[in-house]
Amino acid sequence: MSDTTVRAVPVGPQRDAYLPLFALADDSADQVLSYYQTGTLFALDGPDSNPLGIVLAVDNPDGSVELKAVAVDASRHGQGIGTRLLHAVLEELRDRGVTSSSGVGQLAYYQKAGFRLSRIERDFFSPDRGYPEGLREAGIPVRDMVWMDQELDPEAPR
């Protein structure tokens, strides 16, 4: 793993290789297709050039950045790839002087990384947005988007 680096993938056909990872981050193919060519796509590839993980960072008009999609290949979970990728992205964003917010992923993962709950958008995951009716995760109905944020202090130790 030490021979792989986090890199930005330019907008265009190169991003198509990461669509399977986007599908892990978002249950709506329509939603993924509407945004995967936006923002800055940070990717971590294995030595064989196979995609291991992604973070899509989308700039907001207020100067914050939304982590729109965060995913690691399911066969590589628990190996520190997501943590390494998230730390690299947060360092890049901190260097750019932005604040990040996130609405994707497991609450515990983001809270361990220093994110805090900021708001809830009720009934976000609806068929109107391309999500399947009755979507469930771990037996829990998926209905509301939970937004989290983290102030990125440029003076904070890294």
Tab-separated table of C-alpha atoms in Angstrom:
chain	number	residue	atom	x	y	z
A	1	MET	CA	0.000	0.000	0.000
A	2	SER	CA	2.899	2.378	0.528
A	3	ASP	CA	3.490	2.583	-3.248
A	4	THR	CA	0.026	4.036	-3.918
A	5	THR	CA	-0.840	7.710	-3.688
A	6	VAL	CA	-4.050	9.676	-3.559
A	7	ARG	CA	-4.558	11.537	-6.805
A	8	ALA	CA	-7.142	13.802	-8.404
A	9	VAL	CA	-8.928	12.215	-11.366
A	10	PRO	CA	-9.836	14.784	-14.028
A	11	VAL	CA	-13.376	15.214	-15.298
A	12	GLY	CA	-13.954	13.013	-18.326
A	13	PRO	CA	-13.905	9.364	-19.342
A	14	GLN	CA	-11.180	8.466	-16.789
A	15	ARG	CA	-13.841	8.742	-14.066
A	16	ASP	CA	-15.880	5.916	-15.587
A	17	ALA	CA	-13.469	3.381	-14.032
A	18	TYR	CA	-14.655	4.567	-10.607
A	19	LEU	CA	-18.392	4.096	-11.237
A	20	PRO	CA	-18.480	0.777	-9.290
A	21	LEU	CA	-17.177	2.636	-6.228
A	22	PHE	CA	-19.727	5.414	-6.701
A	23	ALA	CA	-22.403	2.690	-6.712
A	24	LEU	CA	-21.198	1.642	-3.251
A	25	ALA	CA	-21.612	5.215	-1.997
A	26	ASP	CA	-25.028	5.920	-3.531
A	27	ASP	CA	-27.942	3.571	-4.206
A	28	SER	CA	-29.295	5.738	-7.036
A	29	ALA	CA	-27.587	5.243	-10.395
A	30	ASP	CA	-29.438	8.324	-11.668
A	31	GLN	CA	-27.991	10.447	-8.865
A	32	VAL	CA	-24.469	9.105	-9.437
A	33	LEU	CA	-24.675	9.894	-13.154
A	34	SER	CA	-25.857	13.414	-12.318
A	35	TYR	CA	-22.807	14.282	-10.199
A	36	TYR	CA	-19.832	11.938	-10.751
A	37	GLN	CA	-18.345	14.302	-13.350
A	38	THR	CA	-18.462	17.271	-10.934
A	39	GLY	CA	-16.101	18.432	-8.231
A	40	THR	CA	-12.693	16.993	-7.458
A	41	LEU	CA	-12.496	13.216	-7.491
A	42	PHE	CA	-9.768	11.982	-5.166
A	43	ALA	CA	-8.853	8.367	-5.825
A	44	LEU	CA	-6.556	5.758	-4.412
A	45	ASP	CA	-5.548	3.026	-6.842
A	46	GLY	CA	-3.700	-0.191	-6.129
A	47	PRO	CA	-0.303	-1.040	-7.654
A	48	ASP	CA	-2.236	-2.832	-10.415
A	49	SER	CA	-4.120	0.451	-11.155
A	50	ASN	CA	-7.414	-1.011	-9.906
A	51	PRO	CA	-9.523	1.554	-8.008
A	52	LEU	CA	-9.413	1.010	-4.242
A	53	GLY	CA	-11.232	4.072	-2.913
A	54	ILE	CA	-12.721	7.440	-3.792
A	55	VAL	CA	-13.822	10.718	-2.274
A	56	LEU	CA	-15.731	13.197	-4.437
A	57	ALA	CA	-15.377	16.725	-3.046
A	58	VAL	CA	-17.850	19.255	-4.475
A	59	ASP	CA	-17.382	22.980	-3.813
A	60	ASN	CA	-20.424	24.850	-2.480
A	61	PRO	CA	-21.139	28.560	-3.085
A	62	ASP	CA	-20.653	29.329	0.638
A	63	GLY	CA	-17.018	28.158	0.536
A	64	SER	CA	-17.674	24.782	2.123
A	65	VAL	CA	-17.028	21.479	0.369
A	66	GLU	CA	-19.434	18.552	0.352
A	67	LEU	CA	-17.965	15.073	0.444
A	68	LYS	CA	-20.525	13.762	-2.003
A	69	ALA	CA	-19.293	10.183	-2.343
A	70	VAL	CA	-16.892	8.261	-0.140
A	71	ALA	CA	-16.298	4.588	-0.869
A	72	VAL	CA	-13.734	1.808	-0.603
A	73	ASP	CA	-13.837	-1.443	-2.557
A	74	ALA	CA	-15.769	-3.886	-0.362
A	75	SER	CA	-12.992	-6.487	-0.514
A	76	ARG	CA	-10.590	-3.934	1.008
A	77	HIS	CA	-12.684	-2.779	3.984
A	78	GLY	CA	-10.923	-2.737	7.338
A	79	GLN	CA	-7.461	-2.144	5.864
A	80	GLY	CA	-7.232	1.592	6.596
A	81	ILE	CA	-7.765	2.648	2.987
A	82	GLY	CA	-10.785	4.834	3.738
A	83	THR	CA	-9.087	6.479	6.681
A	84	ARG	CA	-5.948	7.153	4.670
A	85	LEU	CA	-7.961	8.567	1.787
A	86	LEU	CA	-10.157	10.733	4.013
A	87	HIS	CA	-7.140	12.146	5.871
A	88	ALA	CA	-5.410	13.007	2.577
A	89	VAL	CA	-8.523	14.753	1.268
A	90	LEU	CA	-9.065	16.681	4.517
A	91	GLU	CA	-5.424	17.799	4.461
A	92	GLU	CA	-5.836	19.018	0.873
A	93	LEU	CA	-9.038	20.873	1.787
A	94	ARG	CA	-7.419	22.373	4.881
A	95	ASP	CA	-4.532	23.586	2.694
A	96	ARG	CA	-7.089	25.207	0.371
A	97	GLY	CA	-8.646	26.943	3.387
A	98	VAL	CA	-12.108	25.404	3.106
A	99	THR	CA	-14.628	23.871	5.475
A	100	SER	CA	-15.991	20.453	4.646
A	101	SER	CA	-19.383	18.910	5.166
A	102	SER	CA	-20.472	15.375	4.504
A	103	GLY	CA	-23.700	13.487	4.143
A	104	VAL	CA	-22.388	10.109	3.035
A	105	GLY	CA	-21.329	7.043	4.986
A	106	GLN	CA	-21.588	5.639	8.448
A	107	LEU	CA	-22.004	8.041	11.358
A	108	ALA	CA	-19.379	6.408	13.557
A	109	TYR	CA	-16.740	6.539	10.801
A	110	TYR	CA	-17.181	10.274	10.268
A	111	GLN	CA	-17.525	11.074	13.951
A	112	LYS	CA	-14.227	9.280	14.621
A	113	ALA	CA	-12.712	11.501	11.924
A	114	GLY	CA	-13.942	14.626	13.762
A	115	PHE	CA	-17.203	15.358	11.927
A	116	ARG	CA	-20.283	16.559	13.828
A	117	LEU	CA	-23.982	16.383	13.001
A	118	SER	CA	-25.239	19.634	11.515
A	119	ARG	CA	-28.715	18.952	10.063
A	120	ILE	CA	-31.155	16.369	8.768
A	121	GLU	CA	-32.955	16.589	5.413
A	122	ARG	CA	-36.123	14.542	5.812
A	123	ASP	CA	-37.316	12.224	3.031
A	124	PHE	CA	-34.207	12.818	0.908
A	125	PHE	CA	-33.879	9.208	-0.304
A	126	SER	CA	-37.085	9.054	-2.305
A	127	PRO	CA	-38.114	7.542	-5.643
A	128	ASP	CA	-38.401	11.126	-6.948
A	129	ARG	CA	-34.614	11.351	-6.650
A	130	GLY	CA	-34.009	7.932	-8.210
A	131	TYR	CA	-33.766	5.866	-5.031
A	132	PRO	CA	-35.723	2.609	-4.872
A	133	GLU	CA	-38.956	2.480	-2.885
A	134	GLY	CA	-38.454	0.790	0.483
A	135	LEU	CA	-34.652	1.211	0.519
A	136	ARG	CA	-33.195	-0.315	3.711
A	137	GLU	CA	-29.726	-0.583	5.204
A	138	ALA	CA	-29.066	-3.027	8.035
A	139	GLY	CA	-32.831	-3.443	8.357
A	140	ILE	CA	-33.407	0.295	8.848
A	141	PRO	CA	-35.464	2.306	6.324
A	142	VAL	CA	-33.245	4.777	4.469
A	143	ARG	CA	-35.218	8.000	4.280
A	144	ASP	CA	-33.371	11.001	5.679
A	145	MET	CA	-30.041	12.552	4.689
A	146	VAL	CA	-27.857	13.297	7.712
A	147	TRP	CA	-25.473	16.177	7.081
A	148	MET	CA	-22.251	16.479	9.036
A	149	ASP	CA	-19.525	19.065	9.020
A	150	GLN	CA	-16.045	19.721	10.319
A	151	GLU	CA	-14.174	22.975	10.670
A	152	LEU	CA	-10.755	22.602	9.059
A	153	ASP	CA	-8.429	24.770	11.101
A	154	PRO	CA	-5.281	25.446	9.046
A	155	GLU	CA	-3.324	25.798	12.310
A	156	ALA	CA	-4.409	22.402	13.685
A	157	PRO	CA	-1.696	19.752	14.073
A	158	ARG	CA	-1.743	17.124	11.332
